[in-house]
């Protein structure tokens, strides 16, 4: 077991980001993937531990071979997900083929580049309204006023979710991805031992409650669209019949949660980090502002690489396998640390340098190559491009101010608040 660096200790994830990345650099330099004891969760039996995959080649190999590195029984939690959680969060990211392929066939029709391009006018219009408000305010919280607002509006419009329910959805997605952050657990890090013991049960209760509320919303919306079909994504999914295949109520509910959570959080996180990174590197901001069309593709890739919104996903070995010097046994758990892979010096020249002209840039922020590559990657790029274009066209003097308020989480490299000013 690795002892000097403990990725299962919540205190590790509250350290400054540069310190965490330095720790991952140490892990990446080791001859074999280190084994960590699993964190403890209430009412869930801990497993035998997990191996941390931190090298780019290892993460790519695991992603390319789902027959060896399985997403079942779960990919988005270190412990095996109990049935009462799987009913809400057991989406297709926690499945292998053929179950995964069946669900992806049904839902992928809503995420083709052609269909996403059809949303472009709506995304650009929403970005215009957001920048109108930023210019009017001149200062405030960039996360609440822009980075979280755009993907929330886009996803909810896609799904046909009424405007009054948007704040509720945002609150529940925040709780689902809260990790060990004291703002969402309600228990500070320096609390008494008795209060500290409440962190796990409280977090689990809130997770279940948020999953149940979103699942109920999905069920109600699905019933309404079956009775009265429209042209929104909910209607297309609940009424889909692809070669006799359609989503069950449970499948639609779990996919709904996956979409509103992942569709909001990752884009929100990338946009927040983007403003901070461009502010901290004024030469890169100037380059993008002077030739937006020439540099935006590279800028998005570099923001995604450098920030890596989703830190890790889990895989489980289906048989004994030697992974580049790490002997793994059937049933072993591995965590694919995309943040560490995206700073691998064997792949990226001077990996700690932020450079929007970096080419090639084979980052893994949408997942590694294979069947689980992010379905919403094109949508995320379209949203980020639209908002950044509006910002640098109409508010070119926007800057982040001070340090961001970061989320304490081993799963999402989130920013809760980031102050901005337009000079």
Short mmCIF file of C-alpha atoms in Angstrom, two decimals:
data_model
loop_
_atom_site.label_atom_id
_atom_site.label_comp_id
_atom_site.label_asym_id
_atom_site.label_seq_id
_atom_site.Cartn_x
_atom_site.Cartn_y
_atom_site.Cartn_z
CA UNK A 1 0.00 0.00 0.00
CA UNK A 2 1.15 3.54 -0.75
CA UNK A 3 1.49 5.44 2.54
CA UNK A 4 3.44 8.63 1.90
CA UNK A 5 0.75 9.95 -0.48
CA UNK A 6 -2.80 8.95 0.37
CA UNK A 7 -5.33 9.54 -2.40
CA UNK A 8 -8.06 8.11 -0.17
CA UNK A 9 -7.60 10.77 2.52
CA UNK A 10 -9.99 13.69 2.14
CA UNK A 11 -7.29 16.06 3.34
CA UNK A 12 -5.26 15.29 0.21
CA UNK A 13 -8.02 16.77 -1.95
CA UNK A 14 -8.14 19.99 0.05
CA UNK A 15 -4.46 20.71 -0.63
CA UNK A 16 -3.54 23.42 -3.16
CA UNK A 17 -3.88 22.12 -6.70
CA UNK A 18 -0.17 22.48 -7.52
CA UNK A 19 0.72 20.33 -4.51
CA UNK A 20 -1.68 17.61 -5.63
CA UNK A 21 -0.27 17.61 -9.14
CA UNK A 22 3.26 17.37 -7.72
CA UNK A 23 2.14 14.30 -5.77
CA UNK A 24 0.72 12.75 -8.95
CA UNK A 25 4.05 13.43 -10.68
CA UNK A 26 5.75 11.38 -7.94
CA UNK A 27 3.26 8.54 -8.39
CA UNK A 28 3.65 8.63 -12.16
CA UNK A 29 7.43 8.22 -11.85
CA UNK A 30 7.14 4.98 -9.88
CA UNK A 31 7.92 1.76 -11.76
CA UNK A 32 4.46 0.28 -11.10
CA UNK A 33 1.01 1.64 -10.28
CA UNK A 34 0.68 2.11 -6.49
CA UNK A 35 -2.03 0.37 -4.48
CA UNK A 36 -4.19 2.41 -2.08
CA UNK A 37 -6.57 1.39 0.65
CA UNK A 38 -10.15 2.33 -0.15
CA UNK A 39 -11.87 5.23 1.60
CA UNK A 40 -14.67 4.20 3.94
CA UNK A 41 -18.29 4.95 3.12
CA UNK A 42 -21.26 4.43 5.45
CA UNK A 43 -23.26 1.23 4.96
CA UNK A 44 -20.89 0.12 2.17
CA UNK A 45 -18.29 -2.58 2.73
CA UNK A 46 -14.83 -1.40 1.60
CA UNK A 47 -12.93 -3.48 -0.93
CA UNK A 48 -9.35 -4.65 -1.00
CA UNK A 49 -8.01 -1.39 -2.43
CA UNK A 50 -7.38 0.14 -5.85
CA UNK A 51 -4.43 0.77 -8.13
CA UNK A 52 -3.88 4.36 -9.28
CA UNK A 53 -3.13 4.54 -13.01
CA UNK A 54 -1.33 7.84 -13.55
CA UNK A 55 0.59 7.32 -16.81
CA UNK A 56 -0.96 8.30 -20.11
CA UNK A 57 -0.11 4.95 -21.71
CA UNK A 58 -1.76 3.01 -18.88
CA UNK A 59 -4.97 5.04 -18.97
CA UNK A 60 -5.17 4.71 -22.76
CA UNK A 61 -4.56 0.94 -22.59
CA UNK A 62 -7.27 0.45 -19.98
CA UNK A 63 -9.71 2.57 -21.99
CA UNK A 64 -9.06 0.67 -25.22
CA UNK A 65 -9.62 -2.75 -23.68
CA UNK A 66 -13.00 -2.87 -21.94
CA UNK A 67 -12.90 -6.66 -22.23
CA UNK A 68 -10.09 -6.52 -19.62
CA UNK A 69 -10.94 -3.28 -17.79
CA UNK A 70 -14.66 -3.42 -17.14
CA UNK A 71 -16.99 -0.54 -16.28
CA UNK A 72 -19.15 -2.99 -14.36
CA UNK A 73 -20.29 -3.12 -11.62
CA UNK A 74 -19.57 0.61 -11.43
CA UNK A 75 -17.21 3.18 -12.90
CA UNK A 76 -18.13 6.34 -11.01
CA UNK A 77 -17.50 5.19 -7.43
CA UNK A 78 -14.62 3.40 -5.73
CA UNK A 79 -16.83 0.99 -3.75
CA UNK A 80 -19.30 -1.21 -5.57
CA UNK A 81 -22.54 0.72 -5.83
CA UNK A 82 -25.38 -0.70 -3.70
CA UNK A 83 -28.63 -1.50 -5.47
CA UNK A 84 -30.46 1.40 -3.82
CA UNK A 85 -27.95 3.79 -5.44
CA UNK A 86 -27.67 1.94 -8.75
CA UNK A 87 -31.39 2.46 -9.34
CA UNK A 88 -30.62 6.19 -9.66
CA UNK A 89 -27.01 6.28 -10.85
CA UNK A 90 -26.70 2.98 -12.72
CA UNK A 91 -26.45 4.62 -16.12
CA UNK A 92 -24.68 3.37 -19.22
CA UNK A 93 -21.29 4.62 -17.98
CA UNK A 94 -21.49 1.73 -15.51
CA UNK A 95 -22.11 -0.88 -18.22
CA UNK A 96 -20.16 -2.91 -20.74
CA UNK A 97 -21.31 -4.13 -24.11
CA UNK A 98 -23.80 -5.35 -25.14
CA UNK A 99 -25.87 -3.39 -22.57
CA UNK A 100 -23.77 -0.27 -23.01
CA UNK A 101 -23.89 -0.47 -26.82
CA UNK A 102 -27.69 -0.84 -26.79
CA UNK A 103 -28.24 2.28 -24.67
CA UNK A 104 -25.64 4.29 -26.54
CA UNK A 105 -27.31 3.45 -29.86
CA UNK A 106 -30.61 4.78 -28.57
CA UNK A 107 -29.35 8.02 -27.01
CA UNK A 108 -26.53 8.84 -29.45
CA UNK A 109 -28.98 10.01 -32.10
CA UNK A 110 -29.56 13.08 -29.95
CA UNK A 111 -25.85 13.96 -29.89
CA UNK A 112 -24.75 13.75 -33.49
CA UNK A 113 -22.76 16.79 -34.67
CA UNK A 114 -25.61 17.65 -37.04
CA UNK A 115 -28.17 17.77 -34.24
CA UNK A 116 -25.84 19.67 -31.91
CA UNK A 117 -25.17 22.17 -34.70
CA UNK A 118 -28.93 22.64 -34.85
CA UNK A 119 -28.75 23.89 -31.25
CA UNK A 120 -26.01 26.37 -32.10
CA UNK A 121 -28.31 29.37 -32.52
CA UNK A 122 -29.89 28.72 -29.12
CA UNK A 123 -26.46 28.29 -27.48
CA UNK A 124 -25.20 31.51 -29.06
CA UNK A 125 -28.34 33.38 -28.03
CA UNK A 126 -28.00 32.19 -24.44
CA UNK A 127 -24.32 33.21 -24.45
CA UNK A 128 -25.31 36.68 -25.67
CA UNK A 129 -27.77 37.13 -22.79
CA UNK A 130 -25.20 35.94 -20.28
CA UNK A 131 -22.57 38.38 -21.51
CA UNK A 132 -25.18 41.17 -21.52
CA UNK A 133 -25.60 40.57 -17.79
CA UNK A 134 -21.87 40.31 -17.12
CA UNK A 135 -21.31 43.66 -18.83
CA UNK A 136 -24.16 45.20 -16.87
CA UNK A 137 -22.79 43.95 -13.54
CA UNK A 138 -19.07 44.54 -14.34
CA UNK A 139 -18.08 42.29 -11.40
CA UNK A 140 -19.37 39.24 -9.59
CA UNK A 141 -19.14 35.45 -9.47
CA UNK A 142 -18.27 34.05 -12.89
CA UNK A 143 -19.39 30.52 -11.95
CA UNK A 144 -22.94 31.49 -10.95
CA UNK A 145 -23.41 34.18 -13.59
CA UNK A 146 -21.84 32.45 -16.59
CA UNK A 147 -20.04 29.12 -16.30
CA UNK A 148 -22.88 27.27 -14.54
CA UNK A 149 -25.66 29.20 -16.22
CA UNK A 150 -24.88 28.33 -19.85
CA UNK A 151 -24.77 24.51 -19.69
CA UNK A 152 -27.73 24.44 -17.29
CA UNK A 153 -29.84 26.48 -19.69
CA UNK A 154 -28.75 24.46 -22.71
CA UNK A 155 -29.36 21.03 -21.13
CA UNK A 156 -32.69 22.04 -19.66
CA UNK A 157 -33.83 23.50 -22.98
CA UNK A 158 -32.76 20.29 -24.73
CA UNK A 159 -34.72 18.17 -22.26
CA UNK A 160 -37.74 20.46 -22.15
CA UNK A 161 -37.40 21.16 -18.42
CA UNK A 162 -39.47 24.20 -17.33
CA UNK A 163 -37.51 27.27 -16.21
CA UNK A 164 -38.80 27.27 -12.58
CA UNK A 165 -37.17 23.87 -12.04
CA UNK A 166 -33.67 24.90 -13.17
CA UNK A 167 -32.47 26.06 -9.70
CA UNK A 168 -33.65 22.79 -8.16
CA UNK A 169 -31.74 20.78 -10.75
CA UNK A 170 -28.58 22.83 -10.18
CA UNK A 171 -28.83 22.31 -6.42
CA UNK A 172 -29.19 18.55 -6.79
CA UNK A 173 -26.32 18.24 -9.28
CA UNK A 174 -24.12 20.18 -6.86
CA UNK A 175 -24.97 17.74 -4.07
CA UNK A 176 -24.43 14.67 -6.24
CA UNK A 177 -20.91 15.84 -7.12
CA UNK A 178 -20.14 17.39 -3.74
CA UNK A 179 -17.50 14.86 -2.72
CA UNK A 180 -16.26 15.57 0.79
CA UNK A 181 -16.66 19.34 0.52
CA UNK A 182 -17.74 20.74 3.87
CA UNK A 183 -20.08 23.25 2.22
CA UNK A 184 -22.27 20.35 1.11
CA UNK A 185 -21.64 17.86 3.93
CA UNK A 186 -22.34 20.55 6.53
CA UNK A 187 -19.43 19.33 8.68
CA UNK A 188 -16.18 21.36 8.70
CA UNK A 189 -12.81 19.60 8.51
CA UNK A 190 -11.89 20.67 12.07
CA UNK A 191 -15.17 19.45 13.57
CA UNK A 192 -15.31 17.28 16.66
CA UNK A 193 -14.86 13.51 16.16
CA UNK A 194 -18.57 12.96 16.78
CA UNK A 195 -19.59 15.48 14.12
CA UNK A 196 -16.96 14.14 11.74
CA UNK A 197 -18.61 10.71 11.95
CA UNK A 198 -21.74 12.32 10.53
CA UNK A 199 -20.06 13.33 7.27
CA UNK A 200 -20.52 9.99 5.52
CA UNK A 201 -24.15 9.33 6.54
CA UNK A 202 -25.15 12.93 5.76
CA UNK A 203 -23.46 12.86 2.36
CA UNK A 204 -25.06 9.49 1.55
CA UNK A 205 -28.51 10.69 2.62
CA UNK A 206 -28.20 13.81 0.48
CA UNK A 207 -26.94 11.78 -2.47
CA UNK A 208 -29.91 9.42 -2.27
CA UNK A 209 -32.35 12.28 -1.85
CA UNK A 210 -30.97 14.16 -4.85
CA UNK A 211 -31.01 11.02 -6.99
CA UNK A 212 -34.62 10.32 -5.98
CA UNK A 213 -35.75 13.88 -6.72
CA UNK A 214 -34.16 13.95 -10.17
CA UNK A 215 -35.48 10.47 -10.96
CA UNK A 216 -39.01 11.59 -10.03
CA UNK A 217 -38.69 14.67 -12.21
CA UNK A 218 -37.55 12.49 -15.11
CA UNK A 219 -40.45 10.08 -14.61
CA UNK A 220 -43.01 12.89 -14.57
CA UNK A 221 -41.49 14.54 -17.62
CA UNK A 222 -41.33 11.21 -19.44
CA UNK A 223 -44.99 10.45 -18.74
CA UNK A 224 -45.98 13.87 -20.04
CA UNK A 225 -43.98 13.45 -23.25
CA UNK A 226 -45.46 10.04 -23.92
CA UNK A 227 -48.93 11.55 -23.69
CA UNK A 228 -48.01 14.73 -25.54
CA UNK A 229 -44.86 14.30 -27.67
CA UNK A 230 -42.82 17.38 -28.58
CA UNK A 231 -39.54 17.90 -30.41
CA UNK A 232 -37.34 18.02 -27.28
CA UNK A 233 -34.79 15.38 -26.29
CA UNK A 234 -36.99 13.91 -23.56
CA UNK A 235 -39.73 13.21 -26.08
CA UNK A 236 -37.29 11.63 -28.52
CA UNK A 237 -35.80 9.39 -25.84
CA UNK A 238 -38.98 8.14 -24.18
CA UNK A 239 -40.66 7.59 -27.54
CA UNK A 240 -37.55 6.20 -29.24
CA UNK A 241 -37.86 2.85 -30.95
CA UNK A 242 -34.61 1.93 -32.66
CA UNK A 243 -35.06 -1.47 -34.31
CA UNK A 244 -37.50 -2.41 -31.59
CA UNK A 245 -35.30 -0.96 -28.80
CA UNK A 246 -36.62 1.69 -26.44
CA UNK A 247 -35.56 3.03 -23.04
CA UNK A 248 -37.29 1.63 -19.97
CA UNK A 249 -38.46 4.10 -17.30
CA UNK A 250 -35.47 3.20 -15.11
CA UNK A 251 -33.02 3.58 -18.01
CA UNK A 252 -34.44 6.95 -18.94
CA UNK A 253 -34.32 8.14 -15.31
CA UNK A 254 -30.67 7.12 -14.91
CA UNK A 255 -29.71 8.65 -18.25
CA UNK A 256 -31.57 11.84 -17.33
CA UNK A 257 -29.49 12.12 -14.14
CA UNK A 258 -26.28 11.39 -16.04
CA UNK A 259 -27.10 14.05 -18.63
CA UNK A 260 -28.08 16.87 -16.28
CA UNK A 261 -25.15 16.15 -13.95
CA UNK A 262 -22.37 15.50 -16.47
CA UNK A 263 -23.74 17.96 -19.03
CA UNK A 264 -23.71 20.75 -16.48
CA UNK A 265 -20.68 20.11 -14.32
CA UNK A 266 -17.93 19.38 -16.83
CA UNK A 267 -18.62 22.37 -19.09
CA UNK A 268 -19.10 24.62 -16.08
CA UNK A 269 -15.77 23.47 -14.64
CA UNK A 270 -13.89 23.90 -17.92
CA UNK A 271 -15.25 27.42 -18.46
CA UNK A 272 -14.36 28.46 -14.91
CA UNK A 273 -10.83 27.14 -15.19
CA UNK A 274 -10.58 28.69 -18.65
CA UNK A 275 -11.09 32.23 -17.40
CA UNK A 276 -8.65 31.68 -14.52
CA UNK A 277 -5.98 30.14 -16.77
CA UNK A 278 -6.25 32.84 -19.43
CA UNK A 279 -6.07 35.53 -16.75
CA UNK A 280 -2.98 33.94 -15.23
CA UNK A 281 -1.37 33.70 -18.69
CA UNK A 282 -2.04 37.10 -20.30
CA UNK A 283 0.11 36.29 -23.33
CA UNK A 284 -2.18 33.35 -24.11
CA UNK A 285 -5.27 35.48 -23.57
CA UNK A 286 -3.91 38.13 -25.92
CA UNK A 287 -3.15 35.51 -28.56
CA UNK A 288 -6.69 34.13 -28.37
CA UNK A 289 -8.29 37.56 -28.37
CA UNK A 290 -6.31 38.70 -31.44
CA UNK A 291 -7.11 35.59 -33.51
CA UNK A 292 -10.06 33.84 -31.92
CA UNK A 293 -10.94 31.59 -34.85
CA UNK A 294 -7.32 30.61 -35.37
CA UNK A 295 -6.71 29.62 -31.75
CA UNK A 296 -10.01 28.61 -30.16
CA UNK A 297 -9.71 24.89 -30.99
CA UNK A 298 -6.24 24.73 -29.45
CA UNK A 299 -7.33 26.87 -26.50
CA UNK A 300 -10.23 24.54 -25.67
CA UNK A 301 -7.98 21.48 -25.83
CA UNK A 302 -5.36 23.09 -23.62
CA UNK A 303 -7.92 24.28 -21.05
CA UNK A 304 -9.39 20.79 -20.94
CA UNK A 305 -5.96 19.17 -20.66
CA UNK A 306 -4.62 21.51 -18.02
CA UNK A 307 -7.75 21.64 -15.86
CA UNK A 308 -9.10 18.09 -16.48
CA UNK A 309 -12.66 18.60 -15.15
CA UNK A 310 -13.26 14.90 -14.35
CA UNK A 311 -10.35 13.64 -12.28
CA UNK A 312 -10.88 9.88 -12.47
CA UNK A 313 -13.09 6.92 -13.32
CA UNK A 314 -12.85 3.34 -12.11
CA UNK A 315 -12.42 0.06 -13.97
CA UNK A 316 -12.44 -3.54 -12.68
CA UNK A 317 -10.23 -6.35 -14.01
CA UNK A 318 -12.06 -9.21 -15.70
CA UNK A 319 -8.97 -11.46 -15.65
CA UNK A 320 -5.33 -11.48 -14.57
CA UNK A 321 -3.31 -9.00 -16.61
CA UNK A 322 0.12 -7.36 -16.54
CA UNK A 323 -0.22 -3.65 -17.31
CA UNK A 324 3.18 -2.25 -18.24
CA UNK A 325 4.85 -3.81 -15.22
CA UNK A 326 1.93 -3.74 -12.79
CA UNK A 327 0.61 -7.28 -12.14
CA UNK A 328 -3.18 -7.12 -11.78
CA UNK A 329 -5.55 -9.89 -10.72
CA UNK A 330 -9.12 -10.61 -11.72
CA UNK A 331 -11.41 -8.44 -9.59
CA UNK A 332 -8.78 -5.77 -8.88
CA UNK A 333 -9.93 -2.17 -9.07
CA UNK A 334 -8.00 0.51 -10.94
CA UNK A 335 -8.66 4.24 -11.02
CA UNK A 336 -7.89 6.04 -14.28
CA UNK A 337 -6.47 9.40 -13.18
CA UNK A 338 -6.98 11.57 -16.25
CA UNK A 339 -5.46 14.61 -14.53
CA UNK A 340 -2.14 12.81 -14.05
CA UNK A 341 -2.20 11.30 -17.55
CA UNK A 342 -2.73 14.78 -18.99
CA UNK A 343 0.56 15.94 -17.44
CA UNK A 344 2.64 12.93 -18.49
CA UNK A 345 6.04 14.23 -19.75
CA UNK A 346 6.38 11.15 -21.96
CA UNK A 347 3.49 12.51 -24.04
CA UNK A 348 3.37 16.27 -23.43
CA UNK A 349 6.42 18.46 -23.84
CA UNK A 350 6.82 20.70 -20.75
CA UNK A 351 3.44 19.44 -19.43
CA UNK A 352 3.06 22.07 -16.70
CA UNK A 353 3.18 24.89 -19.26
CA UNK A 354 -0.20 26.31 -20.38
CA UNK A 355 0.09 26.74 -24.15
CA UNK A 356 -2.95 27.17 -26.41
CA UNK A 357 -0.78 26.43 -29.47
CA UNK A 358 0.20 23.00 -28.15
CA UNK A 359 0.05 20.44 -30.97
CA UNK A 360 -0.53 17.60 -30.90
CA UNK A 361 -2.61 17.57 -27.73
CA UNK A 362 -3.87 14.01 -27.09
CA UNK A 363 -5.49 14.86 -23.75
CA UNK A 364 -7.87 12.42 -22.09
CA UNK A 365 -10.33 14.89 -20.56
CA UNK A 366 -13.26 13.35 -22.45
CA UNK A 367 -12.10 9.88 -21.44
CA UNK A 368 -9.65 7.63 -23.20
CA UNK A 369 -10.21 6.07 -26.62
CA UNK A 370 -12.84 3.35 -26.57
CA UNK A 371 -16.58 2.84 -26.15
CA UNK A 372 -16.94 5.24 -23.21
CA UNK A 373 -15.54 8.35 -24.91
CA UNK A 374 -17.76 11.24 -23.82
CA UNK A 375 -20.99 11.40 -25.82
CA UNK A 376 -21.35 15.13 -25.16
CA UNK A 377 -17.85 16.23 -26.22
CA UNK A 378 -19.05 18.10 -29.30
CA UNK A 379 -21.80 19.83 -27.32
CA UNK A 380 -19.32 20.92 -24.64
CA UNK A 381 -16.95 22.38 -27.26
CA UNK A 382 -19.84 24.21 -28.94
CA UNK A 383 -20.95 25.77 -25.64
CA UNK A 384 -17.43 26.81 -24.61
CA UNK A 385 -16.72 28.32 -28.02
CA UNK A 386 -19.94 30.33 -28.03
CA UNK A 387 -19.43 31.85 -24.58
CA UNK A 388 -15.73 32.60 -25.01
CA UNK A 389 -16.41 34.21 -28.40
CA UNK A 390 -19.00 36.52 -26.83
CA UNK A 391 -16.68 37.35 -23.94
CA UNK A 392 -13.64 38.22 -26.01
CA UNK A 393 -15.67 40.07 -28.62
CA UNK A 394 -17.78 42.20 -26.27
CA UNK A 395 -15.96 42.11 -22.92
CA UNK A 396 -12.29 41.73 -23.87
CA UNK A 397 -11.06 43.18 -20.57
CA UNK A 398 -12.71 40.52 -18.40
CA UNK A 399 -10.37 38.99 -15.84
CA UNK A 400 -10.66 36.62 -12.89
CA UNK A 401 -9.77 38.19 -9.55
CA UNK A 402 -8.09 36.37 -6.69
CA UNK A 403 -8.00 32.66 -6.10
CA UNK A 404 -10.97 30.44 -6.91
CA UNK A 405 -13.01 28.71 -4.23
CA UNK A 406 -12.30 25.10 -5.12
CA UNK A 407 -14.46 22.03 -4.54
CA UNK A 408 -12.94 19.40 -2.22
CA UNK A 409 -13.47 16.29 -4.32
CA UNK A 410 -11.51 13.34 -5.67
CA UNK A 411 -13.88 13.08 -8.64
CA UNK A 412 -14.46 16.60 -10.01
CA UNK A 413 -11.82 19.33 -10.24
CA UNK A 414 -14.55 21.84 -9.52
CA UNK A 415 -14.59 25.56 -8.87
CA UNK A 416 -17.47 26.71 -6.68
CA UNK A 417 -16.90 30.44 -7.01
CA UNK A 418 -14.59 32.63 -9.09
CA UNK A 419 -14.73 36.42 -8.92
CA UNK A 420 -14.50 38.34 -12.20
CA UNK A 421 -14.12 42.00 -13.14
CA UNK A 422 -14.62 43.78 -16.44
CA UNK A 423 -12.33 46.79 -16.42
#
